[in-house]
Short mmCIF file of C-alpha atoms and ligand atoms in Angstrom, two decimals:
data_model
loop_
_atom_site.label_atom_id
_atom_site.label_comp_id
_atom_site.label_asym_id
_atom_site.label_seq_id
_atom_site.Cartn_x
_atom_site.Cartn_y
_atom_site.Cartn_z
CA UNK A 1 4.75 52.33 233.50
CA UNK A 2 1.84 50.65 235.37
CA UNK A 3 2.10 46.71 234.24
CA UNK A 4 -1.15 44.87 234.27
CA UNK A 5 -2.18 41.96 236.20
CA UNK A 6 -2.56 38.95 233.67
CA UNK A 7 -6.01 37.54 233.45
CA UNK A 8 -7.13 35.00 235.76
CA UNK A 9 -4.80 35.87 238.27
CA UNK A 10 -6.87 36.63 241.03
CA UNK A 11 -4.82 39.32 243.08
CA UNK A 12 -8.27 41.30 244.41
CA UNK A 13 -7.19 44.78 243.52
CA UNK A 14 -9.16 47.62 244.99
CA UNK A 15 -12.85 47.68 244.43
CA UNK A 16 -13.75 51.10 244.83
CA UNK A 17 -12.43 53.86 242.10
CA UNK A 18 -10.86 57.01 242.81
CA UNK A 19 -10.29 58.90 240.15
CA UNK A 20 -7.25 60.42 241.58
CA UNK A 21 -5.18 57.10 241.63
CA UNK A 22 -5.96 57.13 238.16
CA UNK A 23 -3.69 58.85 235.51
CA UNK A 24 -3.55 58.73 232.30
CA UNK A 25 0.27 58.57 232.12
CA UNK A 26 0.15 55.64 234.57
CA UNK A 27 -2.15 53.85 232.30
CA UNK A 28 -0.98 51.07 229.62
CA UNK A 29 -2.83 51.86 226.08
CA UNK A 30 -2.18 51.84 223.03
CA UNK A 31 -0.03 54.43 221.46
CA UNK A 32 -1.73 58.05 220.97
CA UNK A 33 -5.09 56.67 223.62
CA UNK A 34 -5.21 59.12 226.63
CA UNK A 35 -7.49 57.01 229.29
CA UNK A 36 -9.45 60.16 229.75
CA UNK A 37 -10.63 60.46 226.37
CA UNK A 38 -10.96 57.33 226.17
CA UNK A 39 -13.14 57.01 228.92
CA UNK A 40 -15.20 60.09 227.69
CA UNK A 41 -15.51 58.34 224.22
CA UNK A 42 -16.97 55.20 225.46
CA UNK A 43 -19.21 57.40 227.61
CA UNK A 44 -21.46 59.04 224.49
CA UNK A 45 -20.99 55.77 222.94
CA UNK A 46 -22.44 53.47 225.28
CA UNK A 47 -25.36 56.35 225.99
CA UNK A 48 -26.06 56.96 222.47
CA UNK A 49 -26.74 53.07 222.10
CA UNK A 50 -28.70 53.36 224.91
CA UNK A 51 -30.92 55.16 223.35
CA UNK A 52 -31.08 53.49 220.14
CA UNK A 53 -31.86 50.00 221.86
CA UNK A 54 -34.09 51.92 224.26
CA UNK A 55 -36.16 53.83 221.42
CA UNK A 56 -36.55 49.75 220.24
CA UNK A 57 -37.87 48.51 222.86
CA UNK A 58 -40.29 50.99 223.36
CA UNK A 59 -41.43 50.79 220.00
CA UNK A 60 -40.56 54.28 219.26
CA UNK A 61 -38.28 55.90 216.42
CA UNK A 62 -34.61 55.00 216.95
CA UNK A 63 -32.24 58.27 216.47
CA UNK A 64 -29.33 58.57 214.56
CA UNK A 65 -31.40 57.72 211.41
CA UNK A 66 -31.54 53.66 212.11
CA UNK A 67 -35.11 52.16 210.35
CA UNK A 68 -37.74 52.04 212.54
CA UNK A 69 -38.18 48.19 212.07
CA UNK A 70 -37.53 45.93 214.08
CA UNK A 71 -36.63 42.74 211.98
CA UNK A 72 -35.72 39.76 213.87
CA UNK A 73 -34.14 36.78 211.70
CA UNK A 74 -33.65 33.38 213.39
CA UNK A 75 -29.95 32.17 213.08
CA UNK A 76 -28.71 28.86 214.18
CA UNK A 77 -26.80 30.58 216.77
CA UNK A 78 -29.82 33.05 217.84
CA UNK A 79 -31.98 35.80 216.75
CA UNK A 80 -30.46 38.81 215.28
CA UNK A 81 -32.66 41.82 215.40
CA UNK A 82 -32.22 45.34 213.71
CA UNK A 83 -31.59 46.64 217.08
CA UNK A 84 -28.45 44.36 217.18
CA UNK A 85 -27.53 45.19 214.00
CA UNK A 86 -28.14 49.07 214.48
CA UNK A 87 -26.01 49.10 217.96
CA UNK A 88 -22.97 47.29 216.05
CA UNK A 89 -22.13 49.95 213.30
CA UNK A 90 -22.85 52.65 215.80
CA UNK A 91 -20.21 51.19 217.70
CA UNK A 92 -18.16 50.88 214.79
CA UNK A 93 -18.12 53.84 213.02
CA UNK A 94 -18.20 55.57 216.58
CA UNK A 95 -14.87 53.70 218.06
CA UNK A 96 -13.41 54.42 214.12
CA UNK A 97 -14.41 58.36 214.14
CA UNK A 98 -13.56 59.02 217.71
CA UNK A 99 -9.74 57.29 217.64
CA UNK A 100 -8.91 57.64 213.62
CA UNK A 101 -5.12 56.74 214.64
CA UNK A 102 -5.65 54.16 217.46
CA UNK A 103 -3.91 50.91 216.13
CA UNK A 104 -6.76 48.55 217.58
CA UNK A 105 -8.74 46.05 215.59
CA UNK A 106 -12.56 45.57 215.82
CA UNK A 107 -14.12 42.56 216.34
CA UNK A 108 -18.25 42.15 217.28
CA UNK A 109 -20.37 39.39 217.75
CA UNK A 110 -22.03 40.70 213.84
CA UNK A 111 -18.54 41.08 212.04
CA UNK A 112 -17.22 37.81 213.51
CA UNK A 113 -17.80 35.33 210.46
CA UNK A 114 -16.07 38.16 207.95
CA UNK A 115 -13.57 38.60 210.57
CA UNK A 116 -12.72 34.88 211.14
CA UNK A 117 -11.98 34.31 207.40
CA UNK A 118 -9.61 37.22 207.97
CA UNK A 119 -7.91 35.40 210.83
CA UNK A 120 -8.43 38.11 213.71
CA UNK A 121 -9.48 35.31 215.98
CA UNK A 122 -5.41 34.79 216.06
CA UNK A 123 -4.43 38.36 216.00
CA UNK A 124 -1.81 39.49 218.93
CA UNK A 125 -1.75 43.21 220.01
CA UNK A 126 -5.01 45.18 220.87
CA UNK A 127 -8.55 44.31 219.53
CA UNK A 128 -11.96 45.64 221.15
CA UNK A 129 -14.15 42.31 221.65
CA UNK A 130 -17.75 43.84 221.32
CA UNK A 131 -21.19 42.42 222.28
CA UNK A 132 -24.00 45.49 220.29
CA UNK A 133 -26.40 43.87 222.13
CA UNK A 134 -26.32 41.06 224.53
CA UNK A 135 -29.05 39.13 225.66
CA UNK A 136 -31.01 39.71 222.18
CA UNK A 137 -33.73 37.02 223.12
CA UNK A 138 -34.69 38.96 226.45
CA UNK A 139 -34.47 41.98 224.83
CA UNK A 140 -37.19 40.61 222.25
CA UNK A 141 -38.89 39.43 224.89
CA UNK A 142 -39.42 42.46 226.91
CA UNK A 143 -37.73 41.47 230.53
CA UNK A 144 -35.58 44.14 230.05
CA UNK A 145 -32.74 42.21 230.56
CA UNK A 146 -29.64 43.60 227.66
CA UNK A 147 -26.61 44.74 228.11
CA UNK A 148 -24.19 46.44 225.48
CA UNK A 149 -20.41 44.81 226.37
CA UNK A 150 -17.11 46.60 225.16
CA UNK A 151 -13.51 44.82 226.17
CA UNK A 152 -10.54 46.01 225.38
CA UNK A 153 -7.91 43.06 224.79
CA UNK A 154 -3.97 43.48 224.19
CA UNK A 155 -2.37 40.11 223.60
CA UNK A 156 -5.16 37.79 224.40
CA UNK A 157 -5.60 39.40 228.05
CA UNK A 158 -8.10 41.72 229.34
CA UNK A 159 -7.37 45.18 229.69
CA UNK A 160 -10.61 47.88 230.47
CA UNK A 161 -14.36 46.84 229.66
CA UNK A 162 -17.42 48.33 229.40
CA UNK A 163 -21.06 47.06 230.47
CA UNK A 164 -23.76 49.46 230.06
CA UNK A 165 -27.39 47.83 230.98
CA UNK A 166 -29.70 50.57 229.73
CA UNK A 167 -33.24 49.67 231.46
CA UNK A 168 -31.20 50.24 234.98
CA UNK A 169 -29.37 53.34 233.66
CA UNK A 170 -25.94 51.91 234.75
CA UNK A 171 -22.53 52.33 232.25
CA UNK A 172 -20.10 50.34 234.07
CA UNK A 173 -16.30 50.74 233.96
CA UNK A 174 -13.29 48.10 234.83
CA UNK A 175 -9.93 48.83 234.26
CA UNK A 176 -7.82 46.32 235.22
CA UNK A 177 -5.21 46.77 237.90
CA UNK A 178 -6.74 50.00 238.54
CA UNK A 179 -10.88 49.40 239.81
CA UNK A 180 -14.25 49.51 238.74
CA UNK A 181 -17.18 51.92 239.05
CA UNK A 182 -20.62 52.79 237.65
CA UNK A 183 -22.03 55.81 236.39
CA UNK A 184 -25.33 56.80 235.58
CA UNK A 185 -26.00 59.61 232.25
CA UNK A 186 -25.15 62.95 234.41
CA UNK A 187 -22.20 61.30 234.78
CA UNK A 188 -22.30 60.38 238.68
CA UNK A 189 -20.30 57.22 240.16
CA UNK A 190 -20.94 54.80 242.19
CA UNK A 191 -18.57 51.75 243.70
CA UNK A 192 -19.18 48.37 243.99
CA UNK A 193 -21.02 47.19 246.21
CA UNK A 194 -20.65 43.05 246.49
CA UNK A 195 -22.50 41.42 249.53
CA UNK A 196 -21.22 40.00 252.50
CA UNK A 197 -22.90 36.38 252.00
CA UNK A 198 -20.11 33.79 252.06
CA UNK A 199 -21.60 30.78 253.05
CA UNK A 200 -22.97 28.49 250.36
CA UNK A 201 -25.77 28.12 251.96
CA UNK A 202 -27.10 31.65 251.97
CA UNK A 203 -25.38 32.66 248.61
CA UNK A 204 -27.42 33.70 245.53
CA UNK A 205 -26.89 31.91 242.40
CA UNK A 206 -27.75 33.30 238.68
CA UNK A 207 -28.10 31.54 235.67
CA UNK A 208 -29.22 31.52 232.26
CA UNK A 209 -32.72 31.42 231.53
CA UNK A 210 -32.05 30.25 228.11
CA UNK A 211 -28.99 28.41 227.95
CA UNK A 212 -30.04 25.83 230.80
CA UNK A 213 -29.55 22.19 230.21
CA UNK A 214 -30.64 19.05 231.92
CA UNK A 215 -26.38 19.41 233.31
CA UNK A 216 -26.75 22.77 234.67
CA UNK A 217 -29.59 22.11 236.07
CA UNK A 218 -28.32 19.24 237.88
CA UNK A 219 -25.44 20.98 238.82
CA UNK A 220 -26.89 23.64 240.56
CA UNK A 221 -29.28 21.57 242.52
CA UNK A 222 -26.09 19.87 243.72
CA UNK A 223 -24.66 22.78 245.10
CA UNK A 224 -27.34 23.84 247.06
CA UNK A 225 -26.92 27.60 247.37
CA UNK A 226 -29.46 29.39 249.19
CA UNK A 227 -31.65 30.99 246.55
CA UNK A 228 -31.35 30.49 242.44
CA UNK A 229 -32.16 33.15 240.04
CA UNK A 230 -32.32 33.10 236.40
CA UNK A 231 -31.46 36.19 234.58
CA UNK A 232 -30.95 37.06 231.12
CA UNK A 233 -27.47 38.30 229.86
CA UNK A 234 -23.99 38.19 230.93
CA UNK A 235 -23.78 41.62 231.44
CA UNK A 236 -27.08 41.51 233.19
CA UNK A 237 -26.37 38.76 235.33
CA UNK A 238 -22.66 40.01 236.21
CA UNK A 239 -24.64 43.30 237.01
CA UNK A 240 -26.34 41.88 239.67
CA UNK A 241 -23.49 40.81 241.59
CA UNK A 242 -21.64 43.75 241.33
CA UNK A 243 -24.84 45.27 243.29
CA UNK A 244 -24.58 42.58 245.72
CA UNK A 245 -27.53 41.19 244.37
CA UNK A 246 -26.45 37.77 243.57
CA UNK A 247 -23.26 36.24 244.90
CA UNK A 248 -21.88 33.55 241.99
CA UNK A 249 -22.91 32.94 238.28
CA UNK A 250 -22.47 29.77 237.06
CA UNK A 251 -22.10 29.27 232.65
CA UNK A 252 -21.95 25.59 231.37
CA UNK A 253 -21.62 25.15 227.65
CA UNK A 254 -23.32 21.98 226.09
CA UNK A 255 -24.00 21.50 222.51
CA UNK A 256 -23.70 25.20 221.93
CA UNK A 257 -20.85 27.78 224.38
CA UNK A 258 -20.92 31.33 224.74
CA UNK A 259 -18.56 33.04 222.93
CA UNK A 260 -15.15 35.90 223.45
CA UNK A 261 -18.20 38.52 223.29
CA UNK A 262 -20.46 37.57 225.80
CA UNK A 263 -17.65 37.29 228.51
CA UNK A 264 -15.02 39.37 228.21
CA UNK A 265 -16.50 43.35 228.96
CA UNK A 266 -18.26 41.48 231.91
CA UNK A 267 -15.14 39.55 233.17
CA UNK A 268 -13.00 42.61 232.93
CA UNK A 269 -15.76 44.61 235.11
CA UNK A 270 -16.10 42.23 237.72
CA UNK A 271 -12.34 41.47 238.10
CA UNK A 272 -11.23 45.07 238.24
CA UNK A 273 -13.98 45.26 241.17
CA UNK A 274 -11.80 42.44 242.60
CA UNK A 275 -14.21 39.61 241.58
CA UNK A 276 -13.10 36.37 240.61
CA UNK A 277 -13.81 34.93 236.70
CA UNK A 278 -12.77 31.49 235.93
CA UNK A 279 -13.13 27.73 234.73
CA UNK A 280 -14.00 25.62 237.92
CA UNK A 281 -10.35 24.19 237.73
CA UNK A 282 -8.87 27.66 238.14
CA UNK A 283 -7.86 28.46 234.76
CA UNK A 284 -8.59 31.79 233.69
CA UNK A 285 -10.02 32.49 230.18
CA UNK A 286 -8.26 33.73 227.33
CA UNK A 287 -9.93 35.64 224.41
CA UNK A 288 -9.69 36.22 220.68
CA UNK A 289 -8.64 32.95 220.08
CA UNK A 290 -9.63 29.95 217.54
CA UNK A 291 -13.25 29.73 217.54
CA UNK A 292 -14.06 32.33 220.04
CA UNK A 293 -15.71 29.68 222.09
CA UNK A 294 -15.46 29.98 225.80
CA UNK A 295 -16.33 26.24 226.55
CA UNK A 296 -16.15 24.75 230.00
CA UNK A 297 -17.87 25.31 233.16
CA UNK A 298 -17.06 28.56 234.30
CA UNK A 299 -17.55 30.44 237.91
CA UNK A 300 -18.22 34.19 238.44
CA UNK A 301 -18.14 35.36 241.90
CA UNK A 302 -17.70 38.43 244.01
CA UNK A 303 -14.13 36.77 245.07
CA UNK A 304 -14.74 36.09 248.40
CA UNK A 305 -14.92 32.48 248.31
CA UNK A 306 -13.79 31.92 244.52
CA UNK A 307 -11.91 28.86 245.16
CA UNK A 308 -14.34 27.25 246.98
CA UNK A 309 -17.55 27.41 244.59
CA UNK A 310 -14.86 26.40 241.97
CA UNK A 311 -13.73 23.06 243.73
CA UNK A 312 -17.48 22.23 244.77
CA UNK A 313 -18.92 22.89 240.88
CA UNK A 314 -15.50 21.20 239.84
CA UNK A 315 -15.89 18.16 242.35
CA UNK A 316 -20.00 17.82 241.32
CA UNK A 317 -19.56 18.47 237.62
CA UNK A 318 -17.02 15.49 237.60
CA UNK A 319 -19.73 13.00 239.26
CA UNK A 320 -22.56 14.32 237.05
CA UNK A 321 -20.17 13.60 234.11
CA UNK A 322 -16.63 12.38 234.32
CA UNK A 323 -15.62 13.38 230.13
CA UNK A 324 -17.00 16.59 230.78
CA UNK A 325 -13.69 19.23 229.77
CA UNK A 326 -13.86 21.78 232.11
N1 A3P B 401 -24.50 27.68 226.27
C1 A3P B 401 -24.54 28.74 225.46
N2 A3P B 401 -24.46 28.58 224.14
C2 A3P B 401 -24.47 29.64 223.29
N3 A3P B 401 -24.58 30.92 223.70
C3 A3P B 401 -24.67 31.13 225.00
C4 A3P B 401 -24.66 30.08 225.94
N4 A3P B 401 -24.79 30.61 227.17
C5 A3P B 401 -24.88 31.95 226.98
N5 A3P B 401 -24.79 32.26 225.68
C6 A3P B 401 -24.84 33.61 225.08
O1 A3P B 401 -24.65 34.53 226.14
C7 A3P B 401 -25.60 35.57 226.07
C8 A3P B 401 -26.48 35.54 227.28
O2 A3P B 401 -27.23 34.37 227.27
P1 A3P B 401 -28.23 34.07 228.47
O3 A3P B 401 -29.17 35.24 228.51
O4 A3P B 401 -28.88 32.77 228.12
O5 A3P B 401 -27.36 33.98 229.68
C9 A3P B 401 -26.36 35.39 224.77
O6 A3P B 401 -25.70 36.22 223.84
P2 A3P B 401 -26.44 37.13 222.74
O7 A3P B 401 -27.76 37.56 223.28
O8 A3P B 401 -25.46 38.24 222.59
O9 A3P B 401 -26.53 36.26 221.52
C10 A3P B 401 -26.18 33.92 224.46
O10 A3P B 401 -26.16 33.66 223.08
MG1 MG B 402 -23.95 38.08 223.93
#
């Protein structure tokens, strides 16, 4: 049986998918999951939100009978709109009717609290880590800039995820170990296609629009990369260098951190592609765990000079401040 690579370890598999390398007997999932149907599953899944979130933001009716509303209420940790709140139980019930049997635990960025209380933040064994609707305040906004994120986890590590960005018309696919595509509805694929730039000096930098302290700021002044771009959403943001777009993303948590959902679909994307996804020490991240915080500076890249945007954030993040934990 096909063994996994364990997150963080940054062995480059191949970025282009074939889908005859593929099997689903070569495949490690849970008991009674066949990758194809699987794979076709998440498909009318992550469409069928698509066009919920899609219906939202165009002010038109949503399908699948959600209310035509859209309510927005201001938490502490961020707007929540109907649209997020619509995109979660279709998820849900649609992960739940499609794989009655699977022995896999659900856990969202809207369920989290209930789920916390219940202790799944500590649960071993397999657990999707979903994001309904990620980037909620550009979606309010109207850049366009959401992404729907679906991970699947076994033991804390990354296994397959999911980032569909709906305004682009790309569902893309990681499976770890095994590659990454993107397809568009009728189904066609497309590979990876990460740019050539490797010198720091040319490279394209994305960050949060939102999420940007006086730190980060700093901090990416300091490395000097060639152009900066802010860009709302992980998946969004990730999205853009898996188009060869942008080269290196760059998330520092302050008084707030991102959280399990926001990371892991688009880490396990952009490392099946061969793309490197770590704290600027090295370490890799590890989800469904405590909190679900995923403090620390952490550095996305295409992988072709991982180690060295790590030691120069790692090296300039120390100067700007020397208690900051990595
Ligand atoms: N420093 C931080 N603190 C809290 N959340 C953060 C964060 N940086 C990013 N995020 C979360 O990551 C997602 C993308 O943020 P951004 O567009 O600023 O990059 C948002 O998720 P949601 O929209 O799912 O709440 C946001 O809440
Ligand atoms: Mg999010």
């Amino acid at each position: 049986m096909y063994r996994f690579p364990e997150v963080g370890s940054l062995d480059f598999p191949k970025a282009s998918f074939s889908k005859k390398s593929m099997s689903s007997t070569d495949c490690f999932l849970p008991n009674g999951v066949n990758l194809e149907d699987l794979l076709e599953g998440l498909r009318s899944l992550s469409w069928g939100a698509a066009d919920i979130l899609m219906a939202y933001a165009r002010g038109s009716k949503p399908p699948y009978g959600f209310p035509m509303e859209l309510e927005i209420e201001d938490n502490p940790g961020g707007p929540v709109s109907a649209a997020d709140l619509a995109v979660n139980s279709w998820l849900l019930d649609g992960i739940n009717s499609k794989f009655p049997t699977a022995t896999w635990k659900l856990l969202s960025e809207e369920n989290a609290k209930e789920e916390f209380v219940e202790g799944l933040s500590a649960c071993n064994g397999w657990i999707w880590i979903l994001d309904p609707l990620d980037g909620t305040k550009d979606f309010i906004k109207g850049t366009g800039e959401y992404a729907v994120h679906l991970a699947l986890v076994n033991d804390h590590h990354l296994k397959m995820g999911v980032v569909l960005i709906p305004e682009k018309e790309e569902l893309w696919f990681g499976v770890l170990g095994e590659g990454a595509w993107c397809e568009n509805r009728l189904g066609e694929k497309r590979n990876v296609k990460f740019s050539n730039r490797t010198q720091i000096s040319e490279m394209i930098l994305v960050a949060s629009k939102s999420h940007r302290d006086k730190t980060l700021s700093q901090l990416m002044e300091r490395i000097s990369p060639g152009e900066t771009k802010g860009i709302g959403s992980v998946g969004c943001k990730v999205g853009t260098i898996l188009r060869g777009e942008a080269d290196f993303y760059i998330s520092l948590s302050g008084k707030t951190a991102p959280k399990d959902w926001d990371m892991a679909a688009p880490e396990a994307v952009l490392r099946a592609a061969g793309g490197g996804f770590t704290h600027a020490d090295g370490r890799p991240l590890s989800y469904n765990k405590d909190n679900y915080e995923q403090r620390g500076c952490l550095i996305v890249s295409h992988g072709k000079n991982h180690d060295l945007i790590c030691k120069l954030a790692e090296d300039e993040i120390k100067k700007l401040d020397p208690f900051f934990e990595i």
